[in-house]
Amino acid sequence: MKVYLSRRYHFSASHRLHSDAYTPEQNRAAYGKCNNPHGHGHNYVVRITVSGPVDPVTGMVCNLAELDGFVRRVICERFDHKNLNQDSAFEKLVPTTENLCREIHRVVKSGFAHVMLEDVRVDETSNNSFEYSERERHLISVCK
Ligand code: NI
């Protein structure tokens, strides 16, 4: 029997949605005001869900302090108060929250491997959230 553990983290970052494969007109059509050359910011909320058996000694799925330390170091410190377009992950990828969600999933899955990473959800605004689920192996745009 496994138990799911979810934990929320926050960071603020800016981005500009722009694809080099598109003309300026196509970019404006695809991204609207998010293509503004000066960019804009979001207060992102990341929810990480892991799962596993409950350790009979600790009574826990995983050590929350370890998870917090890891996520704050590799995700929050990396992205907080940064321009996502300048991050190495987005040299060739548009820094949409879809792609941000996938990058966070990749980093947490590879670096915090002793528990099962179930899914990563990123809230971009109160109306938009994105989820990358290992269980369903696809990206879900909850509301865009
Ligand atoms: Ni945006």
Coordinates of N, CA and C and ligand atoms in Angstrom, one line a residue:
M1 N 0.8 -1.2 0.0 CA 0.0 0.0 0.0 C 0.9 1.2 0.0
K2 N 0.6 2.2 -0.9 CA 1.4 3.4 -0.9 C 0.5 4.6 -0.6
V3 N 1.2 5.6 -0.1 CA 0.6 6.9 0.3 C 1.2 8.0 -0.5
Y4 N 0.4 8.9 -1.0 CA 0.9 10.0 -1.7 C 1.2 11.2 -0.8
L5 N 2.3 11.9 -1.1 CA 2.6 13.1 -0.4 C 2.8 14.2 -1.3
S6 N 2.1 15.3 -1.1 CA 2.2 16.5 -2.0 C 2.7 17.7 -1.2
R7 N 3.5 18.5 -1.8 CA 4.1 19.6 -1.1 C 4.2 20.8 -2.1
R8 N 3.9 21.9 -1.6 CA 3.9 23.1 -2.5 C 5.1 24.0 -2.3
Y9 N 5.6 24.6 -3.4 CA 6.7 25.5 -3.3 C 6.4 26.7 -4.2
H10 N 7.0 27.8 -4.0 CA 6.7 29.0 -4.7 C 8.0 29.7 -5.2
F11 N 7.9 30.2 -6.4 CA 8.9 31.2 -6.9 C 8.3 32.1 -7.8
S12 N 9.0 33.3 -8.0 CA 8.5 34.3 -8.9 C 9.6 34.4 -10.1
A13 N 9.1 34.5 -11.3 CA 10.0 34.6 -12.4 C 9.3 35.3 -13.6
S14 N 10.1 35.7 -14.5 CA 9.6 36.4 -15.7 C 9.8 35.5 -16.9
H15 N 9.1 35.7 -18.0 CA 9.3 35.1 -19.2 C 8.7 35.9 -20.4
R16 N 9.2 35.5 -21.5 CA 8.6 36.0 -22.8 C 8.3 34.8 -23.7
L17 N 7.1 34.7 -24.1 CA 6.8 33.6 -25.0 C 7.0 34.0 -26.5
H18 N 8.0 33.3 -27.1 CA 8.5 33.7 -28.4 C 9.2 32.5 -29.0
S19 N 8.8 32.1 -30.2 CA 9.4 31.0 -30.9 C 10.2 31.5 -32.1
D20 N 11.5 31.1 -32.1 CA 12.4 31.5 -33.2 C 11.9 30.9 -34.5
A21 N 11.1 29.9 -34.5 CA 10.6 29.3 -35.7 C 9.4 30.1 -36.3
Y22 N 8.9 31.1 -35.6 CA 7.8 31.9 -36.1 C 8.3 33.3 -36.5
T23 N 7.5 33.8 -37.4 CA 7.7 35.2 -37.8 C 7.1 36.1 -36.6
P24 N 7.5 37.4 -36.6 CA 6.9 38.3 -35.6 C 5.4 38.2 -35.6
E25 N 4.8 38.2 -36.8 CA 3.3 38.1 -36.8 C 2.8 36.8 -36.3
Q26 N 3.5 35.7 -36.6 CA 3.0 34.4 -36.1 C 3.2 34.4 -34.6
N27 N 4.3 35.0 -34.1 CA 4.5 35.0 -32.6 C 3.4 35.8 -31.9
R28 N 3.0 36.9 -32.5 CA 2.0 37.7 -31.9 C 0.6 36.9 -31.9
A29 N 0.4 36.2 -33.0 CA -0.8 35.5 -33.2 C -0.9 34.3 -32.2
A30 N 0.3 33.7 -32.0 CA 0.3 32.5 -31.1 C 0.2 32.9 -29.6
Y31 N 1.0 33.9 -29.3 CA 1.2 34.2 -27.8 C 0.5 35.5 -27.4
G32 N 0.0 36.3 -28.3 CA -0.7 37.5 -27.9 C 0.2 38.4 -27.0
K33 N -0.3 39.0 -25.9 CA 0.4 39.9 -25.1 C 1.6 39.2 -24.4
C34 N 1.6 37.9 -24.3 CA 2.7 37.2 -23.7 C 4.0 37.2 -24.6
N35 N 3.8 37.8 -25.9 CA 5.0 37.9 -26.8 C 5.6 39.3 -26.6
N36 N 5.0 40.2 -25.8 CA 5.6 41.5 -25.5 C 7.1 41.4 -25.3
P37 N 7.9 42.2 -26.0 CA 9.3 42.0 -25.9 C 9.9 42.2 -24.5
H38 N 9.2 42.9 -23.7 CA 9.7 43.2 -22.3 C 9.4 42.1 -21.3
G39 N 8.6 41.1 -21.8 CA 8.3 40.0 -20.9 C 7.3 40.4 -19.8
H40 N 7.0 39.4 -18.9 CA 6.1 39.7 -17.8 C 6.4 38.6 -16.8
G41 N 5.8 38.8 -15.6 CA 6.2 37.9 -14.5 C 5.0 37.1 -14.0
H42 N 5.3 36.0 -13.3 CA 4.3 35.2 -12.6 C 4.8 34.8 -11.2
N43 N 3.9 34.6 -10.3 CA 4.2 34.0 -9.0 C 3.8 32.5 -9.2
Y44 N 4.7 31.7 -9.5 CA 4.5 30.3 -9.8 C 4.3 29.5 -8.5
V45 N 3.4 28.6 -8.5 CA 3.2 27.6 -7.4 C 3.4 26.2 -7.9
V46 N 4.4 25.5 -7.4 CA 4.7 24.2 -7.8 C 4.3 23.2 -6.8
R47 N 3.5 22.2 -7.2 CA 3.1 21.1 -6.3 C 3.8 19.8 -6.8
I48 N 4.6 19.3 -5.9 CA 5.3 18.0 -6.2 C 4.6 16.9 -5.4
T49 N 4.3 15.8 -6.1 CA 3.6 14.7 -5.5 C 4.5 13.5 -5.6
V50 N 4.9 12.9 -4.5 CA 5.7 11.6 -4.5 C 4.8 10.6 -3.8
S51 N 5.2 9.3 -4.0 CA 4.5 8.2 -3.3 C 5.5 7.2 -2.9
G52 N 5.0 6.3 -2.0 CA 5.8 5.2 -1.5 C 5.1 4.5 -0.3
P53 N 5.7 3.4 0.1 CA 5.2 2.8 1.3 C 5.5 3.7 2.5
V54 N 4.7 3.5 3.6 CA 5.0 4.3 4.8 C 6.1 3.5 5.6
D55 N 7.2 4.2 5.8 CA 8.2 3.5 6.6 C 7.7 3.1 8.0
P56 N 7.9 1.9 8.4 CA 7.3 1.4 9.6 C 8.0 2.1 10.9
V57 N 9.2 2.5 10.7 CA 9.9 3.2 11.8 C 9.5 4.7 11.9
T58 N 9.7 5.4 10.8 CA 9.4 6.8 10.8 C 8.0 7.2 10.7
G59 N 7.2 6.3 10.1 CA 5.8 6.6 9.8 C 5.6 7.5 8.6
M60 N 6.7 7.7 7.8 CA 6.6 8.7 6.7 C 6.9 8.0 5.4
V61 N 6.4 8.7 4.3 CA 6.7 8.3 2.9 C 8.1 8.7 2.6
C62 N 8.4 10.0 2.9 CA 9.8 10.4 2.7 C 10.1 11.6 3.7
N63 N 11.3 11.8 3.9 CA 11.7 12.9 4.8 C 11.4 14.2 4.2
L64 N 10.4 15.0 4.8 CA 10.0 16.2 4.2 C 11.1 17.3 4.1
A65 N 12.0 17.3 5.1 CA 13.1 18.2 5.2 C 14.0 18.0 4.0
E66 N 14.2 16.7 3.7 CA 15.1 16.3 2.6 C 14.5 16.8 1.3
L67 N 13.2 16.5 1.1 CA 12.5 17.0 -0.1 C 12.5 18.5 -0.2
D68 N 12.2 19.2 0.9 CA 12.3 20.6 0.8 C 13.6 21.2 0.5
G69 N 14.6 20.6 1.1 CA 16.0 21.1 0.8 C 16.4 20.9 -0.6
F70 N 16.0 19.7 -1.2 CA 16.3 19.4 -2.6 C 15.6 20.4 -3.5
V71 N 14.3 20.5 -3.3 CA 13.5 21.3 -4.3 C 13.8 22.8 -4.2
R72 N 14.1 23.2 -3.0 CA 14.4 24.7 -2.8 C 15.8 24.9 -3.5
R73 N 16.7 24.0 -3.4 CA 18.0 24.2 -4.0 C 18.0 24.1 -5.5
V74 N 17.4 23.1 -6.0 CA 17.5 22.8 -7.5 C 16.4 23.5 -8.3
I75 N 15.3 23.9 -7.7 CA 14.2 24.5 -8.4 C 14.0 26.0 -8.0
C76 N 13.7 26.2 -6.7 CA 13.4 27.6 -6.3 C 14.6 28.5 -6.4
E77 N 15.8 28.1 -6.0 CA 16.9 29.0 -6.1 C 17.3 29.2 -7.6
R78 N 17.1 28.2 -8.4 CA 17.4 28.2 -9.8 C 16.5 29.2 -10.5
F79 N 15.2 29.2 -10.2 CA 14.3 30.0 -11.0 C 13.8 31.3 -10.3
D80 N 13.9 31.4 -9.0 CA 13.3 32.6 -8.3 C 14.0 33.9 -8.7
H81 N 13.1 34.9 -9.1 CA 13.6 36.2 -9.5 C 14.6 36.1 -10.7
K82 N 14.3 35.1 -11.6 CA 15.1 35.0 -12.8 C 14.2 35.2 -14.0
N83 N 14.9 35.4 -15.2 CA 14.2 35.5 -16.5 C 14.3 34.1 -17.0
L84 N 13.2 33.4 -17.2 CA 13.3 32.0 -17.6 C 13.9 31.8 -19.0
N85 N 13.7 32.9 -19.8 CA 14.3 32.8 -21.2 C 15.8 32.7 -21.2
Q86 N 16.5 33.1 -20.0 CA 17.9 33.0 -19.9 C 18.4 31.7 -19.3
D87 N 17.5 30.9 -18.8 CA 17.9 29.6 -18.2 C 18.3 28.6 -19.3
S88 N 19.3 27.8 -19.0 CA 19.9 26.9 -20.0 C 18.8 25.9 -20.6
A89 N 17.8 25.6 -19.8 CA 16.7 24.7 -20.3 C 15.9 25.3 -21.4
F90 N 15.9 26.6 -21.5 CA 15.1 27.3 -22.5 C 15.8 28.0 -23.6
E91 N 17.1 27.5 -23.8 CA 17.8 28.1 -24.9 C 17.1 27.8 -26.2
K92 N 16.6 26.6 -26.3 CA 15.9 26.1 -27.6 C 14.4 25.8 -27.4
L93 N 14.0 26.0 -26.2 CA 12.6 25.7 -25.8 C 11.9 27.0 -25.4
V94 N 10.6 27.2 -25.8 CA 9.9 28.3 -25.4 C 9.5 28.1 -23.9
P95 N 9.8 29.1 -23.1 CA 9.6 28.9 -21.6 C 8.1 29.0 -21.2
T96 N 7.3 28.3 -21.9 CA 5.9 28.2 -21.5 C 5.8 27.4 -20.1
T97 N 4.7 27.5 -19.5 CA 4.6 26.7 -18.2 C 4.5 25.2 -18.5
E98 N 4.0 24.9 -19.7 CA 4.1 23.5 -20.1 C 5.5 22.9 -20.0
N99 N 6.4 23.7 -20.7 CA 7.8 23.3 -20.7 C 8.5 23.4 -19.3
L100 N 8.1 24.4 -18.6 CA 8.6 24.6 -17.2 C 8.3 23.4 -16.4
C101 N 7.0 22.9 -16.5 CA 6.5 21.8 -15.8 C 7.3 20.5 -16.1
R102 N 7.6 20.3 -17.4 CA 8.4 19.2 -17.8 C 9.8 19.3 -17.3
E103 N 10.4 20.5 -17.3 CA 11.8 20.6 -16.8 C 11.9 20.3 -15.3
I104 N 10.9 20.8 -14.5 CA 10.9 20.6 -13.1 C 10.7 19.1 -12.8
H105 N 9.9 18.4 -13.6 CA 9.7 17.0 -13.4 C 11.0 16.2 -13.7
R106 N 11.7 16.6 -14.8 CA 12.9 16.0 -15.2 C 14.0 16.1 -14.1
V107 N 14.1 17.3 -13.5 CA 15.1 17.6 -12.5 C 14.8 16.8 -11.2
V108 N 13.6 16.8 -10.8 CA 13.2 16.2 -9.5 C 13.3 14.7 -9.7
K109 N 12.9 14.1 -10.8 CA 12.9 12.7 -11.0 C 14.4 12.2 -11.0
S110 N 15.3 12.9 -11.7 CA 16.6 12.4 -11.7 C 17.4 12.7 -10.5
G111 N 17.1 13.7 -9.7 CA 17.9 14.1 -8.5 C 17.3 13.6 -7.2
F112 N 16.1 13.2 -7.2 CA 15.5 12.8 -5.9 C 14.8 11.4 -6.1
A113 N 15.7 10.5 -6.5 CA 15.3 9.2 -7.1 C 14.9 8.1 -6.1
H114 N 15.0 8.4 -4.8 CA 14.7 7.3 -3.8 C 13.2 7.2 -3.4
V115 N 12.4 8.1 -4.0 CA 11.0 8.0 -3.9 C 10.4 8.1 -5.2
M116 N 9.1 7.6 -5.4 CA 8.5 7.6 -6.7 C 7.9 9.0 -6.9
L117 N 8.4 9.7 -8.0 CA 7.8 11.0 -8.3 C 6.5 10.7 -9.1
E118 N 5.4 11.1 -8.6 CA 4.1 10.8 -9.3 C 3.8 12.0 -10.3
D119 N 3.8 13.2 -9.8 CA 3.5 14.3 -10.7 C 4.0 15.6 -10.2
V120 N 4.1 16.5 -11.2 CA 4.5 17.9 -10.9 C 3.4 18.8 -11.5
R121 N 2.8 19.6 -10.7 CA 1.8 20.6 -11.1 C 2.4 22.0 -10.9
V122 N 2.2 22.8 -11.9 CA 2.6 24.2 -11.8 C 1.4 25.1 -12.1
D123 N 1.1 26.0 -11.1 CA 0.1 27.0 -11.3 C 0.8 28.2 -11.7
E124 N 0.4 28.7 -12.9 CA 1.0 30.0 -13.4 C 0.2 31.2 -13.0
T125 N -1.1 31.0 -13.0 CA -2.0 32.1 -12.4 C -3.1 31.3 -11.7
S126 N -4.1 32.1 -11.1 CA -5.2 31.4 -10.5 C -6.1 30.6 -11.5
N127 N -5.9 31.0 -12.8 CA -6.8 30.3 -13.8 C -6.0 29.2 -14.6
N128 N -4.7 29.3 -14.6 CA -3.9 28.3 -15.4 C -3.1 27.4 -14.6
S129 N -3.2 26.1 -14.8 CA -2.3 25.2 -14.2 C -2.0 24.1 -15.1
F130 N -0.8 23.5 -15.0 CA -0.3 22.5 -15.9 C 0.2 21.3 -15.0
E131 N 0.1 20.2 -15.5 CA 0.5 19.0 -14.7 C 1.2 18.0 -15.6
Y132 N 2.3 17.5 -15.1 CA 3.0 16.4 -15.8 C 3.0 15.2 -14.9
S133 N 2.3 14.2 -15.4 CA 2.1 13.0 -14.5 C 2.8 11.8 -15.1
E134 N 3.6 11.2 -14.2 CA 4.3 10.0 -14.6 C 3.2 8.9 -14.8
R135 N 2.2 8.9 -14.0 CA 1.1 7.9 -14.1 C 0.5 7.9 -15.5
E136 N 0.2 9.1 -16.0 CA -0.5 9.1 -17.3 C 0.4 9.4 -18.4
R137 N 1.6 9.8 -18.1 CA 2.7 10.0 -19.1 C 2.2 11.0 -20.2
H138 N 1.5 12.0 -19.8 CA 1.3 13.1 -20.8 C 1.0 14.3 -20.0
L139 N 1.1 15.4 -20.7 CA 0.9 16.7 -20.1 C -0.5 17.1 -20.2
I140 N -1.0 17.6 -19.1 CA -2.5 18.0 -19.0 C -2.5 19.5 -18.8
S141 N -3.2 20.1 -19.7 CA -3.4 21.5 -19.6 C -4.8 21.6 -18.9
V142 N -4.8 21.9 -17.6 CA -6.0 21.9 -16.8 C -6.9 23.0 -17.3
C143 N -6.4 24.2 -17.5 CA -7.2 25.3 -17.9 C -6.3 26.4 -18.4
K144 N -6.5 26.7 -19.7 CA -5.5 27.7 -20.3 C -6.3 28.9 -20.8
Ligands
NI1 NI 3.2 34.3 -18.8

